[in-house]
XYZ file of C-alpha atoms in Angstrom:
784
model
C 0.000 0.000 0.000
C 1.381 3.416 -1.015
C -0.156 6.859 -0.780
C 1.108 10.092 -2.285
C 0.026 13.713 -2.460
C -1.664 13.592 -5.866
C -3.712 10.656 -4.638
C -5.014 12.761 -1.780
C -8.663 11.946 -2.586
C -7.984 8.427 -1.299
C -6.857 9.898 2.001
C -9.988 12.011 2.206
C -12.233 8.965 1.999
C -10.612 7.545 5.133
C -12.130 10.454 7.036
C -15.440 10.357 5.177
C -17.394 10.089 8.418
C -16.117 13.518 9.390
C -18.288 15.235 6.775
C -21.430 14.836 8.906
C -23.170 18.154 9.530
C -23.005 18.680 13.323
C -24.746 21.816 14.558
C -22.885 22.021 17.889
C -19.302 21.945 19.193
C -17.826 18.580 20.149
C -15.144 15.977 19.543
C -16.345 12.989 17.491
C -14.391 9.724 17.259
C -14.751 6.566 15.195
C -12.714 3.389 15.707
C -13.672 1.386 12.600
C -10.369 1.916 10.718
C -7.458 -0.304 9.688
C -3.741 0.406 9.970
C -3.561 1.286 6.258
C -6.483 3.699 6.590
C -5.014 5.400 9.657
C -1.610 5.810 7.999
C -3.215 7.042 4.778
C -5.141 9.691 6.704
C -1.842 11.356 7.651
C -0.394 11.568 4.127
C 0.395 15.116 2.982
C 2.695 16.550 0.335
C 6.007 14.949 -0.560
C 5.536 11.559 1.130
C 4.441 8.016 0.407
C 3.499 5.510 3.131
C 3.538 1.716 3.043
C 3.668 -1.378 5.230
C 1.356 -0.079 7.951
C 0.653 -2.190 11.062
C -1.466 -1.521 14.131
C -0.899 -3.150 17.531
C -3.456 -1.978 20.060
C -6.934 -2.627 21.337
C -9.741 -2.099 18.838
C -11.104 0.507 21.254
C -7.900 2.540 21.511
C -7.356 3.905 17.978
C -9.357 5.562 15.249
C -10.073 8.896 13.623
C -11.512 12.069 15.115
C -13.274 15.210 14.008
C -13.027 18.349 16.121
C -16.332 20.089 15.400
C -15.333 23.431 16.990
C -13.829 21.679 20.040
C -10.785 22.942 21.971
C -8.235 20.284 20.955
C -6.705 22.666 18.369
C -6.737 20.263 15.372
C -9.749 19.982 13.089
C -9.404 16.280 12.219
C -6.964 13.400 12.138
C -6.170 10.105 13.862
C -6.169 9.384 17.603
C -4.113 6.810 19.544
C -4.903 6.276 23.236
C -3.921 4.131 26.218
C -7.604 3.404 26.810
C -10.758 4.172 24.843
C -10.934 6.832 22.108
C -14.483 7.646 23.230
C -13.085 8.682 26.626
C -11.550 11.705 24.890
C -14.972 13.057 23.887
C -16.249 16.002 25.939
C -17.343 17.458 28.180
C -14.666 17.122 30.903
C -17.106 15.788 33.480
C -14.966 12.895 34.810
C -12.003 13.442 37.136
C -10.390 10.108 36.399
C -11.415 8.713 33.016
C -9.943 5.226 32.562
C -10.149 2.631 29.837
C -8.174 -0.413 31.030
C -8.110 -2.377 27.761
C -5.832 -5.100 29.196
C -3.178 -5.010 26.451
C 0.547 -5.180 27.281
C 2.985 -2.309 27.254
C 5.666 -1.623 24.649
C 9.416 -2.321 25.188
C 10.522 0.928 23.506
C 8.124 2.992 25.613
C 9.141 1.104 28.774
C 12.781 1.988 28.047
C 11.942 5.654 27.513
C 9.732 5.853 30.635
C 12.083 3.941 32.899
C 9.110 2.106 34.405
C 6.584 -0.571 33.380
C 4.085 0.333 30.646
C 0.555 -0.931 30.031
C -2.249 -0.658 27.443
C 0.114 0.261 24.606
C -1.276 1.406 21.243
C 1.274 1.382 18.415
C 0.906 2.419 14.744
C 3.950 1.702 12.547
C 4.583 2.322 8.860
C 7.315 3.161 6.344
C 7.465 6.606 4.766
C 9.406 7.625 1.646
C 10.294 11.343 1.519
C 10.765 13.664 -1.438
C 12.810 16.319 0.398
C 15.193 16.682 3.351
C 12.658 17.245 6.136
C 9.839 15.114 7.566
C 7.283 16.593 9.947
C 3.708 16.346 11.229
C 1.524 18.112 13.812
C 0.057 16.658 16.998
C -1.493 17.340 20.402
C -0.819 15.196 23.493
C -3.484 15.053 26.225
C -3.991 13.094 29.427
C -6.204 12.657 32.465
C -2.966 12.266 34.486
C -2.838 16.091 34.408
C -2.283 17.703 36.866
C -2.826 15.297 39.751
C 0.146 13.119 38.832
C 2.629 15.685 37.527
C 6.103 15.009 38.984
C 5.153 11.458 40.001
C 6.016 7.994 38.758
C 2.697 7.817 36.874
C 4.074 9.611 33.845
C 2.169 8.192 30.852
C 4.519 7.929 27.878
C 4.182 8.503 24.139
C 6.808 8.691 21.415
C 7.178 9.249 17.673
C 10.208 7.097 16.857
C 11.971 7.454 13.485
C 14.731 5.217 12.118
C 16.397 4.913 8.768
C 19.233 6.269 6.569
C 21.365 8.885 8.343
C 19.685 8.301 11.721
C 21.554 6.411 14.459
C 19.192 3.950 16.123
C 15.726 5.322 16.884
C 15.090 9.014 17.581
C 11.990 10.384 19.307
C 10.580 13.220 17.155
C 8.165 14.361 19.921
C 10.373 17.047 21.461
C 9.694 20.401 23.083
C 10.355 23.066 20.402
C 14.004 24.223 20.362
C 15.134 21.467 22.746
C 15.989 17.775 22.833
C 13.563 17.261 25.751
C 10.743 14.798 25.063
C 7.152 15.988 25.419
C 5.623 14.341 28.506
C 3.373 15.057 31.479
C 6.356 15.811 33.699
C 7.983 18.088 31.078
C 5.013 20.098 29.739
C 2.687 21.325 32.511
C 1.931 24.478 34.521
C 5.450 24.308 36.050
C 7.545 23.277 33.055
C 7.225 24.828 29.571
C 3.762 26.074 30.458
C 3.583 28.043 27.184
C 2.947 24.679 25.503
C 0.316 23.552 28.058
C -3.474 24.076 28.071
C -5.383 23.657 31.341
C -8.786 22.037 30.710
C -10.589 22.960 33.930
C -8.372 21.493 36.672
C -7.163 25.006 37.459
C -4.479 24.066 39.995
C -0.701 24.257 39.913
C 0.950 20.967 40.902
C 3.600 20.688 43.579
C 5.936 17.755 43.768
C 3.019 15.463 44.539
C 0.503 16.919 42.064
C -2.730 18.624 43.124
C -6.443 17.949 43.654
C -8.961 17.939 40.828
C -11.804 19.101 43.024
C -12.039 22.445 41.226
C -13.534 20.925 38.059
C -16.778 22.717 37.163
C -18.771 24.411 34.391
C -18.350 25.150 31.574
C -15.695 22.420 31.305
C -18.000 19.804 32.821
C -21.124 20.763 30.858
C -20.015 22.021 27.449
C -19.036 19.534 24.705
C -16.577 22.134 23.421
C -14.106 20.911 26.088
C -12.573 17.459 25.579
C -12.493 14.975 28.478
C -8.752 15.110 29.262
C -7.780 17.348 32.219
C -4.897 18.894 30.279
C -3.201 18.799 26.898
C -0.515 20.512 24.819
C -0.859 23.170 22.208
C -0.460 22.019 18.626
C 3.169 20.873 18.343
C 5.281 19.813 15.369
C 7.308 16.605 15.287
C 10.185 17.156 12.841
C 13.308 15.342 11.663
C 15.968 15.869 9.002
C 15.966 13.085 6.398
C 17.615 12.195 3.095
C 15.462 12.871 -0.005
C 14.103 9.812 -1.814
C 14.955 7.495 1.095
C 12.537 5.389 3.152
C 12.209 5.698 6.934
C 10.312 3.767 9.553
C 7.939 5.595 11.896
C 6.593 4.168 15.140
C 3.797 6.222 16.733
C 3.162 4.794 20.213
C 1.431 5.626 23.503
C 0.999 3.706 26.760
C 0.111 4.024 30.428
C 3.224 4.145 32.621
C 3.454 3.046 36.264
C -0.086 1.602 36.265
C -2.848 0.901 33.688
C -5.276 3.591 34.866
C -6.125 7.133 33.668
C -6.210 7.533 29.879
C -3.800 9.497 27.725
C -4.130 10.177 24.023
C -2.308 11.750 21.121
C -4.162 13.563 18.321
C -2.275 13.661 14.982
C -3.495 16.103 12.335
C -4.775 14.625 9.086
C -2.563 15.195 6.004
C 0.115 16.850 8.168
C 2.735 14.167 7.503
C 4.780 16.052 4.915
C 8.250 16.364 3.471
C 8.387 20.110 2.789
C 10.437 21.409 -0.115
C 9.882 24.171 -2.650
C 6.534 25.745 -3.504
C 5.487 28.303 -6.082
C 3.507 31.526 -5.941
C 3.064 34.526 -8.180
C 2.903 38.338 -8.072
C 2.723 41.261 -10.484
C 4.348 44.662 -10.826
C 1.133 46.424 -9.823
C 0.886 44.605 -6.491
C -1.480 42.244 -4.714
C -4.980 41.885 -6.088
C -4.024 41.528 -9.754
C -2.309 38.323 -10.923
C -2.080 38.624 -14.725
C 0.572 40.191 -16.936
C -0.532 42.753 -19.569
C 1.376 43.783 -22.661
C 2.939 47.262 -22.274
C 1.917 47.823 -18.644
C 2.044 44.886 -16.173
C 4.845 42.376 -15.543
C 4.430 39.141 -13.598
C 6.763 37.234 -11.301
C 6.946 33.552 -10.330
C 8.283 33.177 -6.788
C 10.188 30.061 -5.694
C 10.014 29.633 -1.894
C 11.773 27.030 0.248
C 9.934 25.759 3.319
C 13.301 25.661 5.117
C 16.230 28.010 4.249
C 18.929 25.972 2.436
C 22.382 25.656 4.019
C 24.039 26.278 0.652
C 23.004 27.716 -2.696
C 20.073 25.696 -4.035
C 19.589 25.432 -7.804
C 16.040 24.527 -8.850
C 15.275 23.230 -12.323
C 11.756 23.739 -13.568
C 9.596 23.093 -16.603
C 7.983 25.748 -18.802
C 4.642 25.251 -20.516
C 1.464 27.052 -21.486
C 0.107 28.595 -24.688
C 2.464 31.607 -24.652
C 5.814 31.080 -26.418
C 9.007 31.598 -24.404
C 11.016 34.374 -26.107
C 8.164 35.286 -28.481
C 5.252 36.311 -26.285
C 7.438 37.229 -23.302
C 11.144 37.794 -22.678
C 13.003 34.496 -22.725
C 13.525 32.914 -19.312
C 15.940 30.095 -18.295
C 14.800 26.691 -16.980
C 16.455 27.033 -13.554
C 16.848 29.430 -10.645
C 19.143 29.498 -7.590
C 18.007 30.307 -4.050
C 20.972 31.682 -2.113
C 22.088 29.925 1.059
C 20.246 31.145 4.157
C 17.402 32.762 2.182
C 13.905 31.478 1.582
C 12.982 32.602 -1.943
C 13.849 34.073 -5.320
C 11.797 34.872 -8.437
C 11.822 35.051 -12.229
C 10.044 37.744 -14.221
C 7.445 37.189 -16.944
C 7.822 40.333 -19.102
C 5.222 40.397 -21.953
C 6.364 41.420 -25.442
C 3.994 43.895 -27.104
C 3.130 42.430 -30.520
C -0.117 44.421 -31.103
C -1.855 41.147 -32.071
C -5.197 40.232 -30.529
C -4.524 36.814 -29.015
C -6.797 36.716 -25.994
C -5.506 35.257 -22.753
C -2.243 33.290 -23.128
C -0.703 31.234 -20.349
C 2.776 30.603 -18.959
C 2.953 27.523 -16.702
C 5.953 26.861 -14.465
C 6.278 23.266 -13.151
C 8.343 21.821 -10.299
C 9.359 18.144 -10.554
C 9.970 15.686 -7.723
C 13.539 14.592 -7.118
C 12.534 10.984 -6.622
C 10.074 10.195 -9.414
C 10.418 13.179 -11.754
C 6.667 13.789 -11.557
C 5.311 17.385 -11.293
C 4.259 18.230 -7.747
C 3.609 21.985 -7.942
C 2.822 24.529 -10.646
C 1.749 28.105 -11.127
C 0.027 29.661 -14.134
C 0.549 33.264 -15.237
C -1.873 34.657 -17.828
C -0.827 37.323 -20.328
C -3.510 39.750 -21.549
C -3.412 41.920 -24.678
C -5.022 44.790 -22.773
C -6.974 45.608 -19.631
C -10.209 43.561 -19.574
C -12.844 44.842 -17.160
C -15.860 42.700 -16.349
C -19.053 43.777 -14.636
C -21.202 41.579 -12.396
C -24.270 42.570 -14.459
C -25.240 42.955 -18.091
C -24.322 46.220 -19.874
C -28.014 47.179 -19.891
C -29.629 46.307 -16.570
C -33.114 47.206 -15.409
C -34.101 48.140 -11.860
C -37.347 49.368 -10.333
C -37.904 52.975 -9.453
C -36.690 53.755 -5.897
C -34.599 50.553 -5.886
C -30.818 50.283 -5.550
C -28.326 48.227 -7.548
C -24.882 46.924 -6.567
C -22.274 47.309 -9.324
C -19.104 45.220 -8.988
C -16.192 45.283 -11.428
C -13.176 42.974 -11.749
C -10.100 42.918 -13.980
C -8.239 45.873 -12.470
C -7.101 47.273 -9.133
C -8.207 50.833 -8.337
C -11.518 51.879 -9.888
C -13.040 55.331 -10.474
C -16.749 55.886 -11.275
C -18.670 58.724 -12.942
C -20.996 60.543 -12.892
C -21.296 61.107 -9.155
C -25.138 61.240 -9.237
C -27.138 58.737 -7.172
C -24.022 56.624 -6.395
C -22.710 55.574 -2.971
C -19.046 56.329 -3.808
C -16.955 57.095 -6.863
C -14.041 54.891 -5.821
C -13.723 51.109 -5.379
C -14.667 47.853 -7.052
C -18.207 47.893 -5.613
C -20.691 50.787 -5.591
C -24.427 51.158 -4.937
C -26.507 53.197 -7.397
C -30.175 54.282 -7.098
C -31.064 56.596 -10.002
C -34.708 57.753 -10.327
C -34.415 57.651 -14.121
C -32.319 55.675 -16.581
C -28.623 56.511 -16.054
C -25.318 55.475 -17.684
C -22.329 54.856 -15.366
C -18.666 54.626 -16.379
C -15.793 52.946 -14.518
C -12.056 53.415 -15.141
C -9.031 51.518 -13.782
C -5.274 52.122 -14.094
C -2.849 49.196 -14.282
C 0.691 50.503 -14.673
C 0.650 52.515 -17.885
C -2.606 50.951 -19.076
C -6.125 52.275 -18.659
C -9.310 50.185 -18.732
C -12.906 51.338 -19.186
C -16.364 49.794 -18.888
C -19.898 51.157 -19.055
C -23.263 50.020 -17.737
C -26.677 51.519 -18.402
C -29.074 51.280 -15.456
C -32.594 51.310 -16.877
C -35.269 52.397 -14.403
C -38.553 50.578 -14.998
C -41.986 52.015 -14.077
C -44.190 49.936 -11.764
C -46.414 47.274 -13.399
C -50.206 47.719 -13.759
C -51.976 46.486 -10.622
C -55.353 48.311 -10.880
C -58.244 46.005 -9.873
C -61.110 48.392 -10.546
C -63.912 49.463 -8.186
C -65.260 47.327 -5.358
C -67.743 44.640 -6.466
C -70.712 42.589 -5.178
C -71.821 39.034 -6.115
C -74.499 36.577 -5.006
C -73.626 33.738 -2.665
C -72.574 30.841 -4.828
C -71.466 33.064 -7.706
C -67.841 33.665 -8.650
C -65.898 36.792 -9.353
C -62.999 36.857 -11.808
C -60.210 39.372 -11.421
C -58.459 40.521 -14.571
C -54.958 42.009 -14.748
C -52.593 42.200 -17.718
C -50.703 38.897 -18.118
C -46.951 38.405 -18.174
C -46.099 39.278 -14.571
C -45.968 37.490 -11.210
C -49.026 37.838 -8.969
C -49.397 37.298 -5.225
C -52.936 37.528 -3.829
C -53.777 38.054 -0.175
C -55.705 36.404 1.236
C -55.702 33.394 -1.101
C -59.080 32.387 0.387
C -61.618 31.142 -2.200
C -59.191 31.801 -5.120
C -58.719 29.003 -7.641
C -55.149 30.103 -8.435
C -53.543 32.622 -6.059
C -50.632 33.066 -8.501
C -52.673 33.898 -11.626
C -53.383 37.280 -13.219
C -57.066 36.336 -13.507
C -57.986 34.161 -10.516
C -61.603 33.283 -9.804
C -62.970 33.872 -6.306
C -65.684 31.446 -5.181
C -66.869 32.591 -1.725
C -69.085 30.255 0.264
C -70.219 32.668 3.002
C -71.961 36.033 3.275
C -69.946 39.149 4.031
C -67.077 41.134 2.570
C -63.548 40.064 1.623
C -60.760 42.569 1.030
C -58.400 41.224 -1.630
C -54.922 42.703 -2.155
C -52.583 41.890 -5.020
C -48.848 42.397 -5.434
C -47.854 42.457 -9.117
C -44.169 41.885 -9.892
C -42.801 42.288 -13.413
C -39.830 40.576 -15.086
C -37.461 43.170 -13.617
C -38.630 42.514 -10.068
C -40.656 45.731 -9.842
C -43.795 45.458 -7.708
C -47.052 47.420 -7.530
C -50.118 46.924 -5.297
C -53.919 47.399 -5.304
C -56.962 46.384 -3.221
C -60.604 45.447 -3.978
C -63.488 44.761 -1.553
C -65.733 41.901 -2.723
C -69.185 41.724 -1.022
C -71.138 38.435 -1.048
C -74.957 38.799 -0.946
C -77.420 36.150 0.241
C -78.472 33.232 -1.964
C -82.015 31.949 -2.470
C -83.232 29.247 -0.114
C -82.866 26.433 -2.620
C -84.341 23.050 -1.661
C -84.035 19.705 -3.383
C -85.776 16.550 -2.242
C -83.830 13.572 -0.870
C -81.552 11.262 -2.791
C -83.211 8.239 -4.378
C -82.131 4.635 -4.965
C -83.767 2.860 -7.948
C -83.182 -0.021 -10.323
C -81.501 0.700 -13.673
C -83.982 2.358 -16.074
C -86.662 2.890 -13.430
C -88.149 6.427 -13.725
C -88.033 8.709 -10.681
C -89.453 12.195 -10.198
C -87.095 14.939 -9.034
C -88.339 17.909 -6.999
C -86.771 21.316 -6.191
C -88.129 24.449 -4.519
C -87.142 27.900 -3.271
C -86.841 29.977 -6.444
C -88.664 31.355 -9.425
C -86.718 29.564 -12.185
C -84.944 26.240 -12.327
C -82.254 24.788 -14.559
C -81.275 21.127 -14.211
C -78.042 19.551 -15.468
C -76.800 17.266 -16.802
C -79.748 17.020 -19.164
C -79.277 13.351 -20.082
C -82.117 11.208 -18.766
C -84.341 14.163 -17.807
C -87.822 14.719 -19.171
C -87.366 18.493 -18.857
C -84.498 20.715 -17.635
C -86.288 23.984 -16.760
C -89.092 22.898 -14.475
C -88.969 22.197 -10.723
C -90.032 18.514 -10.999
C -88.668 16.662 -14.066
C -88.704 12.864 -14.469
C -85.266 11.199 -14.474
C -84.669 7.841 -16.161
C -81.042 6.648 -15.957
C -79.154 3.391 -16.001
C -76.171 4.476 -13.878
C -75.842 6.538 -10.715
C -76.119 10.233 -11.583
C -75.836 13.481 -9.655
C -78.402 15.970 -10.949
C -77.746 19.623 -10.159
C -80.333 22.355 -10.257
C -79.652 26.084 -10.375
C -82.395 27.809 -8.396
C -82.631 31.523 -9.199
C -84.702 33.999 -7.204
C -86.351 37.228 -8.374
C -83.257 39.288 -7.495
C -81.134 37.252 -9.864
C -79.116 35.479 -7.153
C -78.951 31.785 -7.539
C -78.008 28.709 -5.626
C -77.072 25.315 -6.893
C -78.140 22.152 -5.097
C -77.909 18.554 -6.154
C -79.714 15.274 -5.741
C -78.272 11.806 -6.178
C -80.180 9.278 -8.232
C -78.264 6.190 -7.241
C -78.659 3.032 -9.249
C -78.678 -0.253 -7.430
C -77.247 -2.594 -10.045
C -79.068 -5.725 -11.004
C -77.907 -8.488 -8.714
C -75.190 -10.798 -9.936
C -76.612 -14.263 -10.441
C -75.181 -17.493 -11.838
C -77.247 -20.684 -12.026
C -74.109 -22.767 -12.343
C -72.526 -24.893 -15.061
C -74.140 -27.402 -17.421
C -74.399 -30.687 -15.545
C -74.757 -34.221 -16.955
C -76.060 -36.990 -14.672
C -77.129 -40.589 -15.114
C -80.751 -41.322 -14.954
C -81.695 -42.106 -11.392
C -78.865 -39.945 -9.961
C -79.203 -36.576 -8.252
C -76.992 -33.486 -8.361
C -76.539 -30.344 -6.276
C -77.235 -27.166 -8.239
C -74.349 -24.656 -7.926
C -76.148 -21.339 -7.954
C -74.519 -18.113 -6.745
C -75.922 -14.650 -6.159
C -75.243 -11.429 -4.244
C -78.972 -10.817 -3.681
C -80.742 -11.561 -0.377
C -83.717 -13.292 -2.060
C -83.309 -16.144 -4.552
C -85.636 -18.817 -5.991
C -85.614 -21.638 -8.595
C -88.186 -22.419 -11.289
C -89.659 -24.877 -12.023
C -89.800 -26.509 -8.599
C -89.943 -30.011 -10.157
C -87.468 -32.539 -8.703
C -85.867 -29.859 -6.414
C -85.314 -30.296 -2.668
C -85.796 -26.561 -1.892
C -86.473 -23.784 -4.421
C -85.350 -20.986 -2.028
C -81.711 -22.017 -1.521
C -78.839 -21.534 -3.943
C -77.751 -25.180 -3.826
C -80.843 -27.437 -3.818
C -80.619 -31.131 -4.690
C -82.092 -31.985 -8.126
C -82.990 -35.541 -9.249
C -84.843 -35.158 -12.550
C -85.651 -38.236 -14.581
C -85.191 -36.358 -17.851
C -83.220 -33.410 -19.218
C -84.501 -30.079 -17.834
C -83.762 -26.299 -17.624
C -83.784 -24.599 -14.206
C -84.019 -20.806 -13.791
C -82.521 -18.950 -10.792
C -84.160 -15.588 -9.969
C -82.270 -13.089 -7.718
C -84.052 -10.070 -6.170
C -82.113 -7.106 -4.693
C -83.221 -5.263 -1.505
C -85.168 -2.742 -3.563
C -86.608 -5.299 -5.961
C -84.156 -5.303 -8.881
C -84.386 -8.712 -10.586
C -81.795 -10.847 -12.420
C -82.377 -14.344 -13.877
C -79.953 -17.040 -15.044
C -80.507 -20.631 -16.185
C -78.747 -23.985 -16.039
C -79.222 -27.082 -18.206
C -79.330 -30.460 -16.423
C -78.806 -33.285 -18.943
C -79.987 -36.770 -17.903
C -78.392 -39.777 -19.713
C -78.623 -43.543 -19.468
C -75.750 -45.000 -17.343
C -73.028 -47.477 -18.377
C -73.354 -51.087 -17.349
C -70.688 -50.550 -14.701
C -68.287 -47.858 -13.532
C -65.173 -47.755 -11.368
C -64.780 -44.832 -8.923
C -61.816 -42.613 -9.737
C -60.486 -42.408 -6.138
C -60.607 -44.133 -2.741
C -58.858 -43.676 0.615
C -57.775 -46.914 2.353
C -56.884 -45.167 5.638
C -58.876 -47.361 8.008
C -61.518 -44.750 8.858
C -64.340 -47.011 7.660
C -65.221 -44.673 4.796
C -64.247 -45.517 1.195
C -61.535 -47.918 2.431
C -61.988 -50.339 -0.523
C -62.347 -49.792 -4.252
C -65.475 -51.640 -5.640
C -67.091 -51.866 -9.060
C -70.430 -50.055 -9.269
C -72.890 -51.896 -11.573
C -76.079 -50.642 -13.179
C -77.135 -54.040 -14.574
C -76.276 -57.656 -14.087
C -72.892 -58.321 -15.621
C -70.576 -61.331 -15.676
C -67.110 -60.222 -14.571
C -64.247 -61.828 -16.467
C -61.396 -59.765 -14.989
C -60.896 -56.618 -12.879
C -57.108 -55.865 -12.786
C -55.144 -52.948 -11.313
C -51.584 -51.944 -12.364
C -49.093 -49.547 -10.783
C -47.191 -46.882 -12.745
C -44.450 -49.339 -13.730
C -47.037 -51.679 -15.361
C -46.877 -54.218 -12.568
C -50.211 -55.964 -11.855
C -50.924 -55.561 -8.151
C -54.568 -56.737 -7.970
C -56.961 -58.950 -10.023
C -60.329 -60.593 -9.389
C -63.321 -62.080 -11.287
C -65.611 -61.668 -8.287
C -67.913 -58.713 -8.981
C -68.297 -58.165 -5.220
C -64.612 -58.228 -4.407
C -62.764 -54.890 -3.861
C -59.135 -53.723 -3.653
C -57.989 -52.613 -0.198
C -54.912 -50.643 -1.474
C -52.320 -53.341 -0.624
C -50.075 -55.608 -2.613
C -48.461 -58.679 -1.132
C -49.736 -57.488 2.256
C -47.989 -54.079 1.966
C -49.951 -50.808 1.709
C -49.315 -49.143 -1.631
C -48.119 -45.562 -1.830
C -50.377 -42.615 -2.620
C -50.617 -42.073 -6.355
C -52.394 -42.877 -9.617
C -53.078 -46.461 -10.713
C -54.500 -48.023 -13.923
C -57.459 -50.423 -14.048
C -58.819 -52.730 -16.816
C -62.332 -54.285 -16.482
C -63.642 -56.970 -18.928
C -66.911 -58.919 -18.822
C -70.328 -59.637 -20.405
C -73.425 -57.437 -20.017
C -77.030 -58.580 -19.728
C -77.176 -59.005 -23.529
C -74.119 -61.251 -23.376
C -72.097 -58.595 -25.150
C -68.418 -58.087 -24.429
C -67.693 -54.960 -22.376
C -64.333 -53.467 -21.482
C -63.539 -50.344 -19.398
C -60.167 -48.896 -18.427
C -59.015 -45.754 -16.682
C -57.128 -44.404 -13.686
C -57.700 -44.541 -9.938
C -56.237 -42.128 -7.352
C -55.177 -43.779 -4.108
C -55.494 -41.273 -1.254
C -54.725 -41.527 2.466
């Protein structure tokens, strides 16, 4: 596994959980990460990591997100001697402990000079591009400050080994010293400028001090993490040899005993090998980055993160659409930063060719010493002339009495004219509020060049919002407003309006009284005008319609209405007359008839009556049935009606049930009549066919299960026959039963063994009463 700067998106996904949108301050931790993911989360510029391993409890390591908490690092990885969740605020525990039961670490034991416990160790190899390796961290502990200057001095270390380094060196040192960062070395007594008190508020003596002073806000506010003290953000740094690989061991453990947690927070993407980086400037100063022919020069600045001990020559690549030596003065492909200094620059001096070429680019690349790949670049654009750009269109419309913000880019110092109705005449942003259409000009000076731009601010009159005089309507009537289309309309209140956003909404009030409607009309330019209309609703006639009716399809029914002087019924279909109070309605499906009742004053009311159709009942007399003469059958009638009857009653057990027993001695038709609750009638018929029977039949199924019912299969005869053979075969063609005794039956066994459930074949041969040969064959289902 290897990670490098230009693969940084992979590192970001390791901390994907940190993108959650918390709305309050707190520290959030998550332990579901592997060694590779933790190491990858640290990768910054100029490094590759590989061979990661993690040796600690699954509860002791993970990633964190500082959502406005006081740890000083926004996100990264966390290694602890207990539980990572014990670091989460507020600081409401005086002795937070996560005894995970893991052993200590020999290296940490040697550094501490005492036994270690609950070690958490992340190790990996790192290949560097430049001569320095560093990362940022914060160390915190609940040993603060009670156990300062005692034997319980929890230990952590960032050990580096590799080319040019003798043995292992601890990178976690107090800035400017060779003293390791620890509880006994960074506290209110020692190097207190690197220490942050988290609510303990006491200065330790040789035996520490009490934590009894803990209180709000530290104990109640999630902004404060749960360790009693921690360091400021520190940098672990070591000199290295470019392009070489080093081994890092990041470790923490309890020392002296396994209680009271300590943790180290390491900033994400802070593991870097700093080298050279690029920036740019121009001859007109900050705020303008491009070069311009005849007036503005540009500079590419090469800056070292650490001053070199001797002159440092940097080779770089040149690209872009501008031609070196043609579009700008020729530049070399290297630059030297003098020993002890941080930076130097090259100039990009445009050549005036008086050709319109648009924006051309000069790109300077820096290449890695190890792989030759580009790791930094800067782009300088060359313009033919000053190009000003407004934030609005050249002709922009505003409403009368409104203001408009004008913003210009492409220059540095800007001057505006005229000075009428403008907030200022200097700067890149001004506010104008002319009462009539006005043209504004802006000018900028870049070196010897001058740029101009112009905008016309068109002042628009308010849109038409006149609603006309107040109006009155009858209850039940509607009133349509009418305004010119093409604008945006907001009506208040929207009550009774069919479309409160239309220019011509219809109001349909359902109560007496007055409604005051207001409208805000906004045109395409955002200009708004207002008007108001009072709509008065007068009383309706006392319209009456007689109750709803339920009838059979096609049955005529008389409708009745009252309360007015004229009547108009609709829909007209099925009505004998539409303009009388009592028409006859004849319909085949449920219909709502409305009647407009108008009084002498011209006000009307609309009422309705339902003529509901009860459908003819569903009836089915059943399927065609064929029986042998002398047999009976059960009729299979069905109906959704409460009253049903059969006709003719001949040979039926009961004519008033849906399933009577019929035993006719000849073919017959039966008719089933169904009557709904209100008397709607449906009739269906069934044909019962009576035929002469065969001389003998064999039932198609029997169930030899010992229940005394249908336990043996027997031949059923309808005349005297002489049986020659009755044989039964299984599915493999094996004969399992045979008899010539007409009274004998098969009990479902063969050779004394019950036969399995299934289908069997029979063959019956014999002589009928006329001494004629008969033969029947078929299948039998054996059931259990």
